[in-house]
Structures are given as C-alpha cells and as structure tokens.
PDB file of C-alpha atoms in Angstrom:
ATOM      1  CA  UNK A   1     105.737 124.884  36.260  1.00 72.00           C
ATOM      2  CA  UNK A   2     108.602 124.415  33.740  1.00 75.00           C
ATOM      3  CA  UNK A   3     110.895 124.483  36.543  1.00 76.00           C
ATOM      4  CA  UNK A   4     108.917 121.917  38.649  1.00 78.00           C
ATOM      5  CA  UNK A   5     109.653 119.528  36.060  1.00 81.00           C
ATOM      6  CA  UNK A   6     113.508 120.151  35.735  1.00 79.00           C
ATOM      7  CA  UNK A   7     113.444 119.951  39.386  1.00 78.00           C
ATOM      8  CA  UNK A   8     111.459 116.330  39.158  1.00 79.00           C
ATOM      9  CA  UNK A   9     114.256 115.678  37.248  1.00 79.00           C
ATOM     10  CA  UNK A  10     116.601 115.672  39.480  1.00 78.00           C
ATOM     11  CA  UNK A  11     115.445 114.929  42.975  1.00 75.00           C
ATOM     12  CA  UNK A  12     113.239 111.493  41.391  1.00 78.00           C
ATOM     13  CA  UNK A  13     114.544 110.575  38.160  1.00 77.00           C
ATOM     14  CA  UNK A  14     118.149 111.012  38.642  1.00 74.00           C
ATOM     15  CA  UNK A  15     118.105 109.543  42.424  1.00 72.00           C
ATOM     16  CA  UNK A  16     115.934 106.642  41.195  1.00 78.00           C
ATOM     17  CA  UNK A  17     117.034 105.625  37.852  1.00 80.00           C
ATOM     18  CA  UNK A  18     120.192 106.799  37.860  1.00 77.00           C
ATOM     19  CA  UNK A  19     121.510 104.060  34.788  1.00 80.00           C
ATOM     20  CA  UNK A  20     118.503 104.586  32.702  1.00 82.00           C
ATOM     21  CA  UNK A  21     119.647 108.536  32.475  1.00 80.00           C
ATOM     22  CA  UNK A  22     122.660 107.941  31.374  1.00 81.00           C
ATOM     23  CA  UNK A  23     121.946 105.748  29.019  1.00 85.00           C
ATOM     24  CA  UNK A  24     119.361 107.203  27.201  1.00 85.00           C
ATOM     25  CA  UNK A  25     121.279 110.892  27.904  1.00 84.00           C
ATOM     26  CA  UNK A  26     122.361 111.026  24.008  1.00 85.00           C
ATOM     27  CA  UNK A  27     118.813 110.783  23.139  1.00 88.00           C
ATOM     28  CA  UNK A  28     117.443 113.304  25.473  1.00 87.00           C
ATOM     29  CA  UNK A  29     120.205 115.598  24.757  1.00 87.00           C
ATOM     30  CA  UNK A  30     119.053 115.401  20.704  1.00 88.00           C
ATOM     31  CA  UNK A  31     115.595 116.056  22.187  1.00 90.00           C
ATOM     32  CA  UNK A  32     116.695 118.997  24.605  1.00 90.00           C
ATOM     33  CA  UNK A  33     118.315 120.766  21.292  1.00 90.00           C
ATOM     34  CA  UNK A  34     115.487 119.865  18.563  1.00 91.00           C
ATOM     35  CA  UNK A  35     113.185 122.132  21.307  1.00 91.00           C
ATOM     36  CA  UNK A  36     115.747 124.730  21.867  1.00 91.00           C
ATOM     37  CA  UNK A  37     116.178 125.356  17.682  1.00 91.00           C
ATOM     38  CA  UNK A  38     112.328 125.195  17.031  1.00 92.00           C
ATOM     39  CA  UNK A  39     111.500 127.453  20.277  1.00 91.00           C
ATOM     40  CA  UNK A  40     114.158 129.959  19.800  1.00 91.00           C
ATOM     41  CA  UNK A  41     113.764 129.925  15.885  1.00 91.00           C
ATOM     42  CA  UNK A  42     110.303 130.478  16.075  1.00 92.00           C
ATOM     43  CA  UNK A  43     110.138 132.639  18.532  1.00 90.00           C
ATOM     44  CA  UNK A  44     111.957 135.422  16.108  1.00 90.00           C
ATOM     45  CA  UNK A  45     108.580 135.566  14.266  1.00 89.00           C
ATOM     46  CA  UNK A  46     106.568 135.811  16.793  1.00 88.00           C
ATOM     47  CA  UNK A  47     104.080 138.994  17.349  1.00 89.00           C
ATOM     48  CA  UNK A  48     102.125 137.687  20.692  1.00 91.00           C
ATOM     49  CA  UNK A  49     104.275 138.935  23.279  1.00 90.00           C
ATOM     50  CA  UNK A  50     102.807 136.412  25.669  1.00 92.00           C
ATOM     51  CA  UNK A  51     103.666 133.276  22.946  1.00 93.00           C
ATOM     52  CA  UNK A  52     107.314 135.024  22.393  1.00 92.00           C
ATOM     53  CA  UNK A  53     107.834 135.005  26.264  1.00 92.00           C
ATOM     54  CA  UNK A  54     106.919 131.429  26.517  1.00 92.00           C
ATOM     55  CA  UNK A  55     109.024 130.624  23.388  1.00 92.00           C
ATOM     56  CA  UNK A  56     112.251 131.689  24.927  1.00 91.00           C
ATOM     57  CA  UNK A  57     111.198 129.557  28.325  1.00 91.00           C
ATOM     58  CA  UNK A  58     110.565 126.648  26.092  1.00 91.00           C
ATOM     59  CA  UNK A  59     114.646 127.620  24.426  1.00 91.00           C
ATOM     60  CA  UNK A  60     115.483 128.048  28.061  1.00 90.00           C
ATOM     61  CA  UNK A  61     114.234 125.011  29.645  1.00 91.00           C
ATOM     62  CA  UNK A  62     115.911 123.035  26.902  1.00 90.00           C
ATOM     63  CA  UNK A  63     118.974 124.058  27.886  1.00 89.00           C
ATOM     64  CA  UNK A  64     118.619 123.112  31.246  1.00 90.00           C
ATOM     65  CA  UNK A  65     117.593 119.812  30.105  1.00 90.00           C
ATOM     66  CA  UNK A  66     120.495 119.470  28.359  1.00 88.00           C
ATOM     67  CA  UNK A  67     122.960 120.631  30.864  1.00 87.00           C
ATOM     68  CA  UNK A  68     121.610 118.056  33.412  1.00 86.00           C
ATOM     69  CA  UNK A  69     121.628 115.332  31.372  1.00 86.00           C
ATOM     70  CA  UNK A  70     125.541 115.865  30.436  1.00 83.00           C
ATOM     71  CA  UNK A  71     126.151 115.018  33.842  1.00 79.00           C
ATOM     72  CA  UNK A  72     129.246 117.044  34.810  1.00 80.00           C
ATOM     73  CA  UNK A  73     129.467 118.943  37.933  1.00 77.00           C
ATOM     74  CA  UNK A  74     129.833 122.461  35.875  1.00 79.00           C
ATOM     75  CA  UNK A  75     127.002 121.780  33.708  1.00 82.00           C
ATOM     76  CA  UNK A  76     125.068 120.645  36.466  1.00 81.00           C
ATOM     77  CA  UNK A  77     125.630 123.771  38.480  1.00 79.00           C
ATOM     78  CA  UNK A  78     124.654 125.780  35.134  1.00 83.00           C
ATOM     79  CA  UNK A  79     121.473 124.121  34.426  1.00 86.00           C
ATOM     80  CA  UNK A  80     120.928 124.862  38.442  1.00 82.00           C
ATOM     81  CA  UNK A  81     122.064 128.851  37.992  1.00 82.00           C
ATOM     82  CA  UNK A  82     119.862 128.697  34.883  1.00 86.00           C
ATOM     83  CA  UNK A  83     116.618 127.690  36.654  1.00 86.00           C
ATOM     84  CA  UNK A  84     116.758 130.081  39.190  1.00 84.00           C
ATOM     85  CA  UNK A  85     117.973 132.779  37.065  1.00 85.00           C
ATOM     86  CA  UNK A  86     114.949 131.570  34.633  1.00 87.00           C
ATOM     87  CA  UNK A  87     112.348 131.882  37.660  1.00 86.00           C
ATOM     88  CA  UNK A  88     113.038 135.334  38.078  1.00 88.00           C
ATOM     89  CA  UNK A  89     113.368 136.786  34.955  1.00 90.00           C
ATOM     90  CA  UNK A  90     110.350 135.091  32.872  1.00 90.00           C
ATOM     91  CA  UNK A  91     107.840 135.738  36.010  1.00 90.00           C
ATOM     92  CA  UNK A  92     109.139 139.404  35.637  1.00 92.00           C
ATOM     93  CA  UNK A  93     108.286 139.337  31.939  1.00 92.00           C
ATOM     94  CA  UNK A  94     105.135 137.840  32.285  1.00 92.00           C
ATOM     95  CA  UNK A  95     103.636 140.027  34.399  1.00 92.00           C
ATOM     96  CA  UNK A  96     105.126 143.234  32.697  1.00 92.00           C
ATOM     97  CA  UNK A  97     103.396 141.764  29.300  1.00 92.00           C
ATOM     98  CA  UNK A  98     100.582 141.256  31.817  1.00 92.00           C
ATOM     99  CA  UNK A  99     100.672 145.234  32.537  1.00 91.00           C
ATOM    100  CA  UNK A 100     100.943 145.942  29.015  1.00 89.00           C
ATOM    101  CA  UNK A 101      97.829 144.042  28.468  1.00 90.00           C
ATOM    102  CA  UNK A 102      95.899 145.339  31.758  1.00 88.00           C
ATOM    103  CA  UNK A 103      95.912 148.689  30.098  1.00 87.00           C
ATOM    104  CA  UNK A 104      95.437 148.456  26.508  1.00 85.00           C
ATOM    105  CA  UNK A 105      93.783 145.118  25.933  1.00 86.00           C
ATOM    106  CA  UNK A 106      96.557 143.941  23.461  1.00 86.00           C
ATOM    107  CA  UNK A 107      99.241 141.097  23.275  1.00 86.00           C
ATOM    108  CA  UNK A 108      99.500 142.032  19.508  1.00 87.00           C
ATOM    109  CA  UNK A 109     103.259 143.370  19.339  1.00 87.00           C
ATOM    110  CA  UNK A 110     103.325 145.419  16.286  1.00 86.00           C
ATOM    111  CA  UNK A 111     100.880 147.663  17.904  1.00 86.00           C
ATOM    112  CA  UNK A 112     103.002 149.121  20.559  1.00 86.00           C
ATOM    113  CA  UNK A 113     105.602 151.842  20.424  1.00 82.00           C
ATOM    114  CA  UNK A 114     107.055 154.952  21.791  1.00 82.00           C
ATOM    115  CA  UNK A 115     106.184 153.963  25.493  1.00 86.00           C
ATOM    116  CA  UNK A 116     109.747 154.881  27.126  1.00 86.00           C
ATOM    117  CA  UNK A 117     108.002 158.899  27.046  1.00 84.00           C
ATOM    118  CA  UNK A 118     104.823 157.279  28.419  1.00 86.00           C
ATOM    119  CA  UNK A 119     106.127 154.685  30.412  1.00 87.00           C
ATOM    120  CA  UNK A 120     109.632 155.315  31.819  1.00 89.00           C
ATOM    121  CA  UNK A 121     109.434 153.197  35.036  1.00 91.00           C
ATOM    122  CA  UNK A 122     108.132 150.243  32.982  1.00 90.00           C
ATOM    123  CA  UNK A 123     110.273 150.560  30.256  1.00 92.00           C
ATOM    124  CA  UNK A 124     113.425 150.606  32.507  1.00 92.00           C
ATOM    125  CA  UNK A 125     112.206 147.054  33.949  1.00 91.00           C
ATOM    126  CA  UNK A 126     111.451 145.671  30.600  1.00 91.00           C
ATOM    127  CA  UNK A 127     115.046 146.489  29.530  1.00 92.00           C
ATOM    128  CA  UNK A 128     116.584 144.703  32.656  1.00 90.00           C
ATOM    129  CA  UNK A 129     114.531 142.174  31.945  1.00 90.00           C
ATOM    130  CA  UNK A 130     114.611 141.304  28.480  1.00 91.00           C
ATOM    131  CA  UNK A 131     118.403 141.452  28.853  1.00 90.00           C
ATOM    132  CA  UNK A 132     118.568 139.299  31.774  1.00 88.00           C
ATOM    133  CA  UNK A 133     116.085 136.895  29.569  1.00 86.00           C
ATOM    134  CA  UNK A 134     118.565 137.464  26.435  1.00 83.00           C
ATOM    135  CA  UNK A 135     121.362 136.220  28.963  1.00 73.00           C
ATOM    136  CA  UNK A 136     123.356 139.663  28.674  1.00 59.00           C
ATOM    137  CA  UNK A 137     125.357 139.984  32.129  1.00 46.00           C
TER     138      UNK A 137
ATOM    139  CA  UNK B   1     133.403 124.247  29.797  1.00 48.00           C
ATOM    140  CA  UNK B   2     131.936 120.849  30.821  1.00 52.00           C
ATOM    141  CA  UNK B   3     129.109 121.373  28.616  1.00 54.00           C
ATOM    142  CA  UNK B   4     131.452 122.543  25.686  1.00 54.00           C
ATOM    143  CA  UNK B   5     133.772 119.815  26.018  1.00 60.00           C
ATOM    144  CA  UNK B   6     131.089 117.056  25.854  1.00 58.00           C
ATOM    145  CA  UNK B   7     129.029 118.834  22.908  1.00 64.00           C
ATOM    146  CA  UNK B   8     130.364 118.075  19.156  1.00 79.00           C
ATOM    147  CA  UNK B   9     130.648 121.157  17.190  1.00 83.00           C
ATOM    148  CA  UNK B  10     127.654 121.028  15.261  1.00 83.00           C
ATOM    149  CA  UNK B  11     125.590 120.872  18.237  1.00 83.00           C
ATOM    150  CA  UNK B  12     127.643 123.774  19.890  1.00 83.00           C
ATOM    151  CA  UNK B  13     126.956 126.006  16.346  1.00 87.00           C
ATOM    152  CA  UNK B  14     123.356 124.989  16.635  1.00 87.00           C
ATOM    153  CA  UNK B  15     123.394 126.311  20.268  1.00 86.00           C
ATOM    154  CA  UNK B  16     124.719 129.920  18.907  1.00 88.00           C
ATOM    155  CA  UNK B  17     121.998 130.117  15.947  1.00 90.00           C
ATOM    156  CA  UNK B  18     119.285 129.688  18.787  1.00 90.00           C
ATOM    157  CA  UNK B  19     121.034 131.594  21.110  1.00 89.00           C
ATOM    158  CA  UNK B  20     121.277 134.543  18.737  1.00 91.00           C
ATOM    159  CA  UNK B  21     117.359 134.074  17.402  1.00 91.00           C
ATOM    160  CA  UNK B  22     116.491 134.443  21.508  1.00 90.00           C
ATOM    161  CA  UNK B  23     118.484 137.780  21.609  1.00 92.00           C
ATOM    162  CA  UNK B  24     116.905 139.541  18.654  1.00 92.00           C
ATOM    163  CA  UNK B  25     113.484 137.903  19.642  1.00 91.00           C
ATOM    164  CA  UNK B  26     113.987 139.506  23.308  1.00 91.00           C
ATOM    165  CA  UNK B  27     115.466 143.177  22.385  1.00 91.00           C
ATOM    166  CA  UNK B  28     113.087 143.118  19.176  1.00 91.00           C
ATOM    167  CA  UNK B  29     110.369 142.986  22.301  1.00 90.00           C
ATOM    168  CA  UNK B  30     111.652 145.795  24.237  1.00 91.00           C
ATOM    169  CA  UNK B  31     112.504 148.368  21.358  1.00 92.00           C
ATOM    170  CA  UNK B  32     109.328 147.433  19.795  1.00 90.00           C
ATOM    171  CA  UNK B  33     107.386 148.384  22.833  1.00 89.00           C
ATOM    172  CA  UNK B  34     109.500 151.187  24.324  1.00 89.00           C
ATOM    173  CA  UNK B  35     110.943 152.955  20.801  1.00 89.00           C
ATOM    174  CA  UNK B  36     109.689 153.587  17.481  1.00 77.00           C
ATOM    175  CA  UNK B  37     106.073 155.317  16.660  1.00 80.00           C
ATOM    176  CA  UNK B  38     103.347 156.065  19.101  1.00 80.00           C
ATOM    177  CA  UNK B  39      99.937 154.425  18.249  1.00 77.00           C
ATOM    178  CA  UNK B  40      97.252 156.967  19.164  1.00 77.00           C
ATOM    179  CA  UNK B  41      94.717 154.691  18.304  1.00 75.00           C
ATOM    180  CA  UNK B  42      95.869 152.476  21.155  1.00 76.00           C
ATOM    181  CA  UNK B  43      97.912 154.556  23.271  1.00 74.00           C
ATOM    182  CA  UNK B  44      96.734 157.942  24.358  1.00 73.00           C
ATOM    183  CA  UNK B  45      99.042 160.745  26.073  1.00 66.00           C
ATOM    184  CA  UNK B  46      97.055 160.274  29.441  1.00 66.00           C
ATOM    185  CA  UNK B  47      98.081 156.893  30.114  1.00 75.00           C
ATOM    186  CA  UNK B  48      99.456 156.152  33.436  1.00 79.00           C
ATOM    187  CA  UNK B  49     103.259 154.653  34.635  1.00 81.00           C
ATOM    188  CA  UNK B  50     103.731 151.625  37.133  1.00 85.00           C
ATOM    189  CA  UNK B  51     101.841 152.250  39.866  1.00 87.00           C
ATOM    190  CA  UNK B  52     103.392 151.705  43.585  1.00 90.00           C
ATOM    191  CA  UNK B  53     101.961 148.251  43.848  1.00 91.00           C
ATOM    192  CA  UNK B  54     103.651 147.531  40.452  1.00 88.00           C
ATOM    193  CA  UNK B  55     106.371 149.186  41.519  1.00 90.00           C
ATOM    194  CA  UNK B  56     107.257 147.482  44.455  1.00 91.00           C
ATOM    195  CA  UNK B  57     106.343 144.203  42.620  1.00 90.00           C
ATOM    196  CA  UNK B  58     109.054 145.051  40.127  1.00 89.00           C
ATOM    197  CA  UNK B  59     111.152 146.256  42.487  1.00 90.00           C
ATOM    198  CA  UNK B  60     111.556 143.279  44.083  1.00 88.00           C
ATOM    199  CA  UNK B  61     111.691 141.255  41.369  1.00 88.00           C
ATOM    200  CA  UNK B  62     115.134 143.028  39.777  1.00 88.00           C
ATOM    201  CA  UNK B  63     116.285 142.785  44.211  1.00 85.00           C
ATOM    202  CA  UNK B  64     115.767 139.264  43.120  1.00 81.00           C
ATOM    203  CA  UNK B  65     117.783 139.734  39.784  1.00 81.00           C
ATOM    204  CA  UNK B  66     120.726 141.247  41.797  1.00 81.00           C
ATOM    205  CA  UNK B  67     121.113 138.692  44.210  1.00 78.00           C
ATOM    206  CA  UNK B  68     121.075 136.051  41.211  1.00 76.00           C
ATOM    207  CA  UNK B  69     123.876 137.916  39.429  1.00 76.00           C
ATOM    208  CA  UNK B  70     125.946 139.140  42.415  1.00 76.00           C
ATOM    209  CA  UNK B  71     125.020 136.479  45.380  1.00 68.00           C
ATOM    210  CA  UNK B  72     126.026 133.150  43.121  1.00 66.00           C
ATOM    211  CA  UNK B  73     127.652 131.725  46.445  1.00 68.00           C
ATOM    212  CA  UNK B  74     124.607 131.818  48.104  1.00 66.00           C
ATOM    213  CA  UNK B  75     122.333 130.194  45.668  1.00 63.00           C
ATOM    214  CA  UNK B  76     124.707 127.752  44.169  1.00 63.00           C
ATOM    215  CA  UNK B  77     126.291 127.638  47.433  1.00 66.00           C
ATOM    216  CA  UNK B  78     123.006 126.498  49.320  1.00 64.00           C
ATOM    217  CA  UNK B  79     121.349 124.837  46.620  1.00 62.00           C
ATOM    218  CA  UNK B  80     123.613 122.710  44.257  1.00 60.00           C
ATOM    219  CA  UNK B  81     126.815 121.922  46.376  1.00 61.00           C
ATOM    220  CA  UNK B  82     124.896 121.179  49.176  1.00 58.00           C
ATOM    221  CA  UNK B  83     121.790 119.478  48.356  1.00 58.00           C
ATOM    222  CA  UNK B  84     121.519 118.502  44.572  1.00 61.00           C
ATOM    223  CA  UNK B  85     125.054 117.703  43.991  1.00 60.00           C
ATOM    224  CA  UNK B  86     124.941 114.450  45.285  1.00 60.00           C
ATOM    225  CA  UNK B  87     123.233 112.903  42.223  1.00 57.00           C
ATOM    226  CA  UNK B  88     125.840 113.720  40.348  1.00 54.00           C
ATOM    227  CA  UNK B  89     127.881 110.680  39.300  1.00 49.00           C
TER     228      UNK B  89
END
C-alpha cells in the first residue's frame, strides 16, 4: 500500500500538477525527512517486531518521497530502484515475522533467541533479508 | 549524486543518523531472534524449520531479491527510462 501511494505520486500528481510539485518540493522534502528521523529513530527502541518492520517502511518510504520530489533523473531512478527493492524485501520480512508469530504466538522481541540451531532455513532468510532491508549490498 | 548535490549538509548528516538507527534496528532484529539465549519457556527443542510451502515462498522471494540486485537493467530499464521518466522535468 505504501508503494501505491509513491506510485500515485508519480503517474497523477506529477503528470497533472506538475508546477504545484515543484513548488511546494522544499516543503515536502522537510516533511519526507521529519518522517524518516522519527521512523528510523524510533524504530531503534522498538520490541514489536511487526511495529519495527513497519518503522523502517515508514524511514523507507520517506526516502522515496524525497528522492522524487528532488526531481533529477538519478534521484528519480533511485526512489524507483528503492520501491521495488522495498516491495520485496519488507513483504519478505513481514511474513517471516508472520512465521515467527504462527508458531509461538509472540511479536514481543526480547523473547526470542538462539533460533539459528532451531531454525537454520529461516534464519538464513531473515539475514538476507534484514540486510537487504538495512540496504547492505 | 543528484540527491547529494541538491541536499544541504545538515539534511545529508540527518540522512546518516537515520540511516544508521535503521541498520542497528534491522541486525538488532535478526541477532536477537537467531543468536543469544534460548527461551524454553517459549521455544521448545521440538520445534519445526520452514516448511516446503514456506520454503518455496521464501525461495522465491530472495529469486526476487537477486534479480533486484543483479537485473537493474531490466527493472530500471523497463520501468523508469521507459515509462515513468517522462515526468521528469
């Protein structure tokens, strides 16, 4: 859903009211990176694996924001890499949380540990996806 | 670089703080979950791996991750140079 609305973005609001986005760009831009601080900020706290997964979305999607509303061809391109590359990896997350969960009725993360001896398989998927989330390659 | 060369520095030193709270709030998730002490209150020894429909689900989902990484030219390729590009001014 998050990336239904950057997509809105551009195929109706920048085709329609093309003027009206750039001017009000600085502003949205300000927006874009009061979301990314608070998400990503709080999202260090955070115990509900679910919440913490839709923190780093909420960081993500603000950097999309932001990169299409700089309107230059590489940060467009970016905030277009970004939104697939977000699709992927934060479905992938959610439904690994949502495996966690299926099996021991938890989203509390301090209660979980020592499941790479358990859990190989899904521990080998979490760690290519928390590193694709964390933006490592 | 176009994003960089637009941004003022405070904004770009904002944009590392958040980016560094989003790495240690994503590996704090998996070493959390995969290392440290077993709860045997929660967790008991006969608990069960991915199973193949989970699997496959997964499996398909880091295919997916791959192509993303590897096949930029077709995604960018197909989607922003040849479709969404022209809304850029």
């Amino acid at each position: 859903m998050l990336k239904l609305g950057a997509f809105g973005f551009v195929r109706y609001l920048f085709g329609w009211l093309q003027d009206l986005c750039a001017a009000f760009s600085p502003y949205v831009c300000g927006v874009a990176l009061v979301s990314i601080l608070f998400a990503s900020v709080s999202s260090v706290t955070e115990r509900d694996m679910k919440r913490l997964v839709a923190q780093t979305s909420i960081a993500h999607m603000g950097l999309v924001v932001m990169g299409l509303f700089v309107f230059s061809e590489s940060s467009f391109g970016g905030a277009i890499y970004l939104i697939i590359g977000h699709g992927v990896t934060s479905a992938a997350l959610f439904y690994l949380v949502g495996i966690l969960y299926d099996r021991f009725h938890t989203r509390d993360l301090t209660v979980y540990g020592g499941l790479v001896n358990l859990m190989p398989l899904f521990c080998s998927g979490l760690f290519f996806f928390t590193t694709a989330n964390a933006g490592f390659p | 670089m176009g994003v960089a060369r637009e941004l003022s520095l405070l904004v770009f030193g904002l944009l590392v703080i958040s980016s560094v709270c989003l790495l240690y709030a994503n590996l704090r998730l998996f070493i959390t979950v995969s290392f440290g002490t077993l709860n045997k209150n929660l967790i008991s020894n006969a608990v069960s791996d991915l199973s193949m429909l989970e699997l496959f689900c997964m499996s398909l989902l880091i295919l997916n991750g791959f192509l993303i990484m590897f096949g930029n030219d077709f995604y960018l390729g197909w989607l922003v140079h040849d479709l969404l590009i022209r809304f850029v001014r």
